[in-house]
CSV table of C-alpha atoms in Angstrom, one decimal:
chain,number,residue,atom,x,y,z
A,1,UNK,CA,-6.4,-17.2,26.1
A,2,UNK,CA,-5.1,-15.8,29.5
A,3,UNK,CA,-8.7,-15.9,30.8
A,4,UNK,CA,-9.2,-19.4,29.6
A,5,UNK,CA,-6.0,-20.5,31.3
A,6,UNK,CA,-7.2,-18.8,34.4
A,7,UNK,CA,-10.4,-20.8,34.4
A,8,UNK,CA,-8.6,-24.1,33.8
A,9,UNK,CA,-6.1,-23.4,36.6
A,10,UNK,CA,-9.0,-22.6,38.9
A,11,UNK,CA,-10.7,-25.9,38.1
A,12,UNK,CA,-7.5,-27.8,38.6
A,13,UNK,CA,-6.9,-26.1,41.9
A,14,UNK,CA,-10.3,-26.9,43.3
A,15,UNK,CA,-10.5,-30.4,42.0
A,16,UNK,CA,-7.1,-31.4,43.4
A,17,UNK,CA,-7.8,-29.6,46.7
A,18,UNK,CA,-10.9,-31.8,47.1
A,19,UNK,CA,-8.7,-34.8,47.4
A,20,UNK,CA,-7.6,-33.8,51.0
A,21,UNK,CA,-9.9,-36.4,52.6
A,22,UNK,CA,-8.4,-39.2,50.5
A,23,UNK,CA,-5.1,-38.8,52.3
A,24,UNK,CA,-6.1,-37.2,55.6
A,25,UNK,CA,-8.7,-39.7,56.8
A,26,UNK,CA,-6.3,-42.8,56.7
A,27,UNK,CA,-3.8,-40.8,58.8
A,28,UNK,CA,-6.4,-39.8,61.3
A,29,UNK,CA,-7.5,-43.4,61.6
A,30,UNK,CA,-3.9,-44.3,62.6
A,31,UNK,CA,-4.2,-42.0,65.6
A,32,UNK,CA,-2.5,-38.8,64.2
A,33,UNK,CA,-4.0,-35.5,65.4
A,34,UNK,CA,-4.9,-32.8,62.9
A,35,UNK,CA,-2.1,-30.5,64.2
A,36,UNK,CA,0.6,-33.0,63.3
A,37,UNK,CA,-1.0,-33.9,60.0
A,38,UNK,CA,-1.0,-30.2,59.1
A,39,UNK,CA,2.7,-29.8,60.1
A,40,UNK,CA,3.8,-32.7,57.9
A,41,UNK,CA,1.6,-31.4,55.1
A,42,UNK,CA,3.2,-28.0,55.2
A,43,UNK,CA,6.8,-29.3,55.8
A,44,UNK,CA,6.7,-31.8,52.9
A,45,UNK,CA,5.0,-29.3,50.6
A,46,UNK,CA,7.7,-26.7,51.4
A,47,UNK,CA,10.5,-29.3,50.7
A,48,UNK,CA,8.9,-30.2,47.3
A,49,UNK,CA,8.5,-26.6,46.3
A,50,UNK,CA,12.1,-25.9,47.3
A,51,UNK,CA,13.3,-28.8,45.1
A,52,UNK,CA,11.2,-27.5,42.2
A,53,UNK,CA,12.8,-24.0,42.6
A,54,UNK,CA,16.2,-25.5,42.6
A,55,UNK,CA,15.6,-27.7,39.5
A,56,UNK,CA,14.1,-24.7,37.7
A,57,UNK,CA,17.0,-22.6,38.7
A,58,UNK,CA,14.8,-19.9,40.1
A,59,UNK,CA,15.9,-17.4,42.8
A,60,UNK,CA,14.9,-17.8,46.4
A,61,UNK,CA,15.6,-14.1,47.0
A,62,UNK,CA,12.9,-12.0,48.6
A,63,UNK,CA,13.1,-8.4,50.0
A,64,UNK,CA,13.0,-7.8,53.7
A,65,UNK,CA,9.9,-5.6,53.3
A,66,UNK,CA,8.0,-8.6,51.6
A,67,UNK,CA,8.4,-10.8,54.7
A,68,UNK,CA,5.4,-9.3,56.6
A,69,UNK,CA,3.1,-9.8,53.6
A,70,UNK,CA,4.3,-13.4,53.3
A,71,UNK,CA,3.8,-14.0,57.0
A,72,UNK,CA,0.2,-12.6,56.7
A,73,UNK,CA,-0.5,-14.9,53.7
A,74,UNK,CA,0.9,-17.9,55.6
A,75,UNK,CA,-1.2,-17.0,58.7
A,76,UNK,CA,-4.4,-16.7,56.7
A,77,UNK,CA,-3.9,-20.0,54.8
A,78,UNK,CA,-2.9,-21.7,58.1
A,79,UNK,CA,-6.0,-20.3,59.8
A,80,UNK,CA,-8.2,-21.8,57.1
A,81,UNK,CA,-6.6,-25.2,57.3
A,82,UNK,CA,-6.5,-25.4,61.1
A,83,UNK,CA,-10.1,-24.4,61.6
A,84,UNK,CA,-11.3,-26.8,58.9
A,85,UNK,CA,-9.5,-29.8,60.4
A,86,UNK,CA,-10.6,-28.7,63.9
A,87,UNK,CA,-14.2,-28.6,62.6
A,88,UNK,CA,-13.9,-32.3,61.7
A,89,UNK,CA,-13.8,-33.1,65.4
A,90,UNK,CA,-17.2,-31.5,66.0
A,91,UNK,CA,-19.3,-32.6,63.0
A,92,UNK,CA,-19.2,-35.0,60.1
A,93,UNK,CA,-16.5,-34.4,57.6
A,94,UNK,CA,-18.9,-34.0,54.7
A,95,UNK,CA,-20.9,-31.4,56.5
A,96,UNK,CA,-17.9,-29.5,57.6
A,97,UNK,CA,-16.4,-29.5,54.1
A,98,UNK,CA,-19.6,-28.2,52.5
A,99,UNK,CA,-19.9,-25.4,55.1
A,100,UNK,CA,-16.3,-24.4,54.4
A,101,UNK,CA,-17.4,-23.7,50.8
A,102,UNK,CA,-19.3,-20.7,51.9
A,103,UNK,CA,-16.1,-18.8,51.2
A,104,UNK,CA,-17.1,-17.7,47.7
A,105,UNK,CA,-19.9,-15.7,49.3
A,106,UNK,CA,-17.5,-14.1,51.8
A,107,UNK,CA,-14.9,-13.4,49.1
A,108,UNK,CA,-17.5,-11.6,47.0
A,109,UNK,CA,-18.8,-9.6,49.9
A,110,UNK,CA,-15.3,-8.5,50.9
A,111,UNK,CA,-14.4,-7.5,47.3
A,112,UNK,CA,-17.7,-5.5,46.9
A,113,UNK,CA,-17.7,-3.8,50.3
A,114,UNK,CA,-14.0,-2.9,50.7
A,115,UNK,CA,-12.7,-2.8,47.1
A,116,UNK,CA,-15.9,-1.7,45.3
A,117,UNK,CA,-15.6,-4.6,42.8
A,118,UNK,CA,-18.2,-4.3,39.9
A,119,UNK,CA,-21.5,-6.1,40.7
A,120,UNK,CA,-22.9,-8.6,38.2
A,121,UNK,CA,-26.2,-10.3,38.1
A,122,UNK,CA,-24.7,-13.4,36.6
A,123,UNK,CA,-22.1,-13.5,39.3
A,124,UNK,CA,-24.7,-13.3,42.0
A,125,UNK,CA,-26.7,-16.0,40.2
A,126,UNK,CA,-23.7,-18.3,39.9
A,127,UNK,CA,-22.8,-17.8,43.6
A,128,UNK,CA,-26.4,-18.5,44.5
A,129,UNK,CA,-26.3,-21.8,42.6
A,130,UNK,CA,-23.1,-22.7,44.3
A,131,UNK,CA,-24.5,-21.9,47.7
A,132,UNK,CA,-27.7,-23.9,47.1
A,133,UNK,CA,-25.6,-26.7,45.7
A,134,UNK,CA,-23.4,-27.0,48.8
A,135,UNK,CA,-26.5,-26.7,51.0
A,136,UNK,CA,-27.9,-29.8,49.2
A,137,UNK,CA,-24.6,-31.6,49.7
A,138,UNK,CA,-24.8,-30.8,53.4
A,139,UNK,CA,-28.4,-31.8,53.7
A,140,UNK,CA,-27.6,-35.1,51.9
A,141,UNK,CA,-24.9,-36.0,54.5
A,142,UNK,CA,-26.4,-38.5,56.9
A,143,UNK,CA,-23.3,-39.2,59.0
A,144,UNK,CA,-23.9,-36.4,61.5
A,145,UNK,CA,-25.5,-33.1,62.3
A,146,UNK,CA,-24.3,-29.5,62.5
A,147,UNK,CA,-23.4,-28.1,65.9
A,148,UNK,CA,-23.2,-24.4,66.8
A,149,UNK,CA,-19.6,-24.7,67.8
A,150,UNK,CA,-18.6,-26.7,64.7
A,151,UNK,CA,-20.5,-24.3,62.5
A,152,UNK,CA,-18.6,-21.3,64.0
A,153,UNK,CA,-15.2,-23.0,63.6
A,154,UNK,CA,-15.7,-24.0,60.0
A,155,UNK,CA,-17.1,-20.6,59.1
A,156,UNK,CA,-13.8,-19.2,60.5
A,157,UNK,CA,-12.1,-21.6,58.1
A,158,UNK,CA,-14.1,-20.2,55.2
A,159,UNK,CA,-13.3,-16.6,56.3
A,160,UNK,CA,-9.6,-17.4,56.4
A,161,UNK,CA,-9.6,-18.8,52.9
A,162,UNK,CA,-11.6,-15.9,51.6
A,163,UNK,CA,-9.1,-13.4,53.1
A,164,UNK,CA,-6.2,-15.4,51.7
A,165,UNK,CA,-7.7,-15.1,48.2
A,166,UNK,CA,-8.4,-11.4,48.5
A,167,UNK,CA,-4.9,-10.7,50.0
A,168,UNK,CA,-3.1,-12.6,47.2
A,169,UNK,CA,-4.8,-10.5,44.6
A,170,UNK,CA,-4.5,-7.1,46.4
A,171,UNK,CA,-1.0,-7.1,47.7
A,172,UNK,CA,1.9,-6.0,45.5
A,173,UNK,CA,3.6,-9.2,46.6
A,174,UNK,CA,1.0,-11.0,44.4
A,175,UNK,CA,3.3,-10.0,41.4
A,176,UNK,CA,5.9,-12.4,42.8
A,177,UNK,CA,6.3,-15.6,40.8
A,178,UNK,CA,3.7,-18.1,41.9
A,179,UNK,CA,6.2,-20.9,42.7
A,180,UNK,CA,8.3,-18.7,45.0
A,181,UNK,CA,5.3,-17.1,46.6
A,182,UNK,CA,3.8,-20.5,47.4
A,183,UNK,CA,7.1,-21.8,48.7
A,184,UNK,CA,7.4,-18.9,51.3
A,185,UNK,CA,3.7,-19.2,52.3
A,186,UNK,CA,4.4,-22.8,53.2
A,187,UNK,CA,7.8,-22.1,54.7
A,188,UNK,CA,6.4,-19.5,57.1
A,189,UNK,CA,3.3,-21.7,57.7
A,190,UNK,CA,5.6,-24.5,58.7
A,191,UNK,CA,7.4,-22.3,61.2
A,192,UNK,CA,4.2,-21.0,62.7
A,193,UNK,CA,2.9,-24.6,63.1
A,194,UNK,CA,6.3,-25.6,64.6
A,195,UNK,CA,6.1,-22.8,67.2
A,196,UNK,CA,2.5,-23.5,68.0
A,197,UNK,CA,2.6,-27.2,68.3
A,198,UNK,CA,6.0,-27.3,69.9
A,199,UNK,CA,4.7,-25.1,72.7
A,200,UNK,CA,1.6,-27.2,73.3
A,201,UNK,CA,1.0,-30.9,72.4
A,202,UNK,CA,4.2,-31.6,70.5
A,203,UNK,CA,4.6,-33.1,67.1
A,204,UNK,CA,3.7,-36.8,66.6
A,205,UNK,CA,6.0,-39.1,64.8
A,206,UNK,CA,4.8,-40.8,61.6
A,207,UNK,CA,3.5,-44.2,62.8
A,208,UNK,CA,4.3,-46.3,59.6
A,209,UNK,CA,5.4,-46.1,56.0
A,210,UNK,CA,1.8,-46.2,54.7
A,211,UNK,CA,0.8,-43.2,56.7
A,212,UNK,CA,4.0,-41.5,55.6
A,213,UNK,CA,3.1,-42.1,52.0
A,214,UNK,CA,-0.4,-40.6,52.6
A,215,UNK,CA,1.2,-37.5,54.2
A,216,UNK,CA,3.6,-37.1,51.2
A,217,UNK,CA,0.7,-37.3,48.7
A,218,UNK,CA,-1.3,-34.9,50.9
A,219,UNK,CA,1.6,-32.4,50.5
A,220,UNK,CA,2.0,-32.9,46.8
A,221,UNK,CA,-1.5,-33.3,45.1
A,222,UNK,CA,-4.0,-31.2,47.1
A,223,UNK,CA,-1.3,-28.8,48.4
A,224,UNK,CA,1.5,-28.1,45.9
A,225,UNK,CA,-0.4,-28.7,42.7
A,226,UNK,CA,-3.6,-27.0,44.1
A,227,UNK,CA,-1.8,-23.9,45.4
A,228,UNK,CA,0.3,-23.3,42.3
A,229,UNK,CA,-2.8,-23.5,40.2
A,230,UNK,CA,-4.6,-21.2,42.7
A,231,UNK,CA,-2.0,-18.5,42.5
A,232,UNK,CA,-2.0,-18.6,38.6
A,233,UNK,CA,-5.8,-18.5,38.6
A,234,UNK,CA,-6.1,-15.5,40.9
A,235,UNK,CA,-3.5,-13.6,38.8
A,236,UNK,CA,-5.5,-14.4,35.6
A,237,UNK,CA,-9.2,-14.0,36.6
A,238,UNK,CA,-9.2,-12.5,40.1
A,239,UNK,CA,-10.0,-13.8,43.5
A,240,UNK,CA,-13.8,-13.7,43.2
A,241,UNK,CA,-14.1,-15.9,40.1
A,242,UNK,CA,-11.4,-18.2,41.4
A,243,UNK,CA,-13.3,-18.7,44.6
A,244,UNK,CA,-16.5,-19.5,42.7
A,245,UNK,CA,-14.6,-22.1,40.5
A,246,UNK,CA,-13.5,-23.5,43.8
A,247,UNK,CA,-17.0,-25.0,44.2
A,248,UNK,CA,-15.6,-28.0,42.2
A,249,UNK,CA,-13.8,-29.0,45.4
A,250,UNK,CA,-16.8,-30.4,47.3
A,251,UNK,CA,-17.7,-32.3,44.1
A,252,UNK,CA,-14.3,-34.0,44.2
A,253,UNK,CA,-14.6,-34.6,47.9
A,254,UNK,CA,-18.1,-36.2,47.5
A,255,UNK,CA,-16.8,-38.5,44.7
A,256,UNK,CA,-13.9,-39.6,46.9
A,257,UNK,CA,-16.4,-40.4,49.7
A,258,UNK,CA,-18.7,-42.4,47.4
A,259,UNK,CA,-16.1,-44.4,45.4
A,260,UNK,CA,-13.3,-44.8,48.0
A,261,UNK,CA,-15.0,-44.8,51.4
A,262,UNK,CA,-18.3,-46.2,50.4
A,263,UNK,CA,-20.4,-43.2,51.5
A,264,UNK,CA,-24.1,-43.2,50.3
A,265,UNK,CA,-25.1,-41.3,47.2
A,266,UNK,CA,-28.4,-39.6,47.9
A,267,UNK,CA,-30.7,-37.5,45.8
A,268,UNK,CA,-29.7,-34.3,47.7
A,269,UNK,CA,-26.0,-35.0,46.9
A,270,UNK,CA,-26.8,-35.6,43.2
A,271,UNK,CA,-28.8,-32.3,43.0
A,272,UNK,CA,-26.0,-30.5,44.8
A,273,UNK,CA,-23.3,-31.7,42.4
A,274,UNK,CA,-25.5,-30.7,39.4
A,275,UNK,CA,-26.0,-27.2,40.8
A,276,UNK,CA,-22.3,-26.6,41.5
A,277,UNK,CA,-21.3,-27.8,38.1
A,278,UNK,CA,-24.0,-25.5,36.6
A,279,UNK,CA,-22.5,-22.5,38.6
A,280,UNK,CA,-19.1,-23.2,37.2
A,281,UNK,CA,-20.5,-23.4,33.6
A,282,UNK,CA,-22.4,-20.1,34.1
A,283,UNK,CA,-19.2,-18.3,35.2
A,284,UNK,CA,-17.2,-19.6,32.3
A,285,UNK,CA,-19.8,-18.9,29.6
A,286,UNK,CA,-20.6,-15.4,30.9
A,287,UNK,CA,-17.0,-14.3,31.0
């Protein structure tokens, strides 16, 4: 039952995380830069998590020796988010998002090389399906091409997310309750963003109530819900399987693009979705 819950949490995390474009694109269209959008996303998510902790009467207490580990997790998560949003400036959003989903491959390589995780033919097969699937999604995106700089930036995003998943599962701090762990990741992430943006461009004000609502939803659905489910999934089934289940994220993102923003549905996109869903089913059945 614990394994089944882990798979369900992994699917919930990836599906909700794929809704990021639904709330981010309207804010960008209103002239907000990605740094300010990320700052409000982290700030509102931190406030929401803090309220949940208070209502649930959970302790905010952490040990001093845990702060460096939490700062590391915040940096890795922030690294992934910043490079992904930055990559949107150099290539089409659909292409950038699919390239970002190379992180299951990076996660698996890290776990096998540095932590000697057991190799599995079915795991390689499922990851191969997921990689081919996101490649089909990328090929089916007709809104722009892949640039060398954009590719490098988004691959850094994938590396940051892979390292975040591995670090959560390997550090002793991973035993901390998921809600409190996620709260401090976003708290320290907010502070890092505040220091970085404050020293450079400065934080933009929210232009209107509609954009403010999108930023709040961005903080709640693809951030709070997604990350709480992510932590629970990693603790239940490990970082590698959680990252493979994360292949459901581009499926959600593609559906948002098709049904909300009117993006075309091509044969390549259809094949990519089928391959990714097949990869998730293979992982679930073989475990």
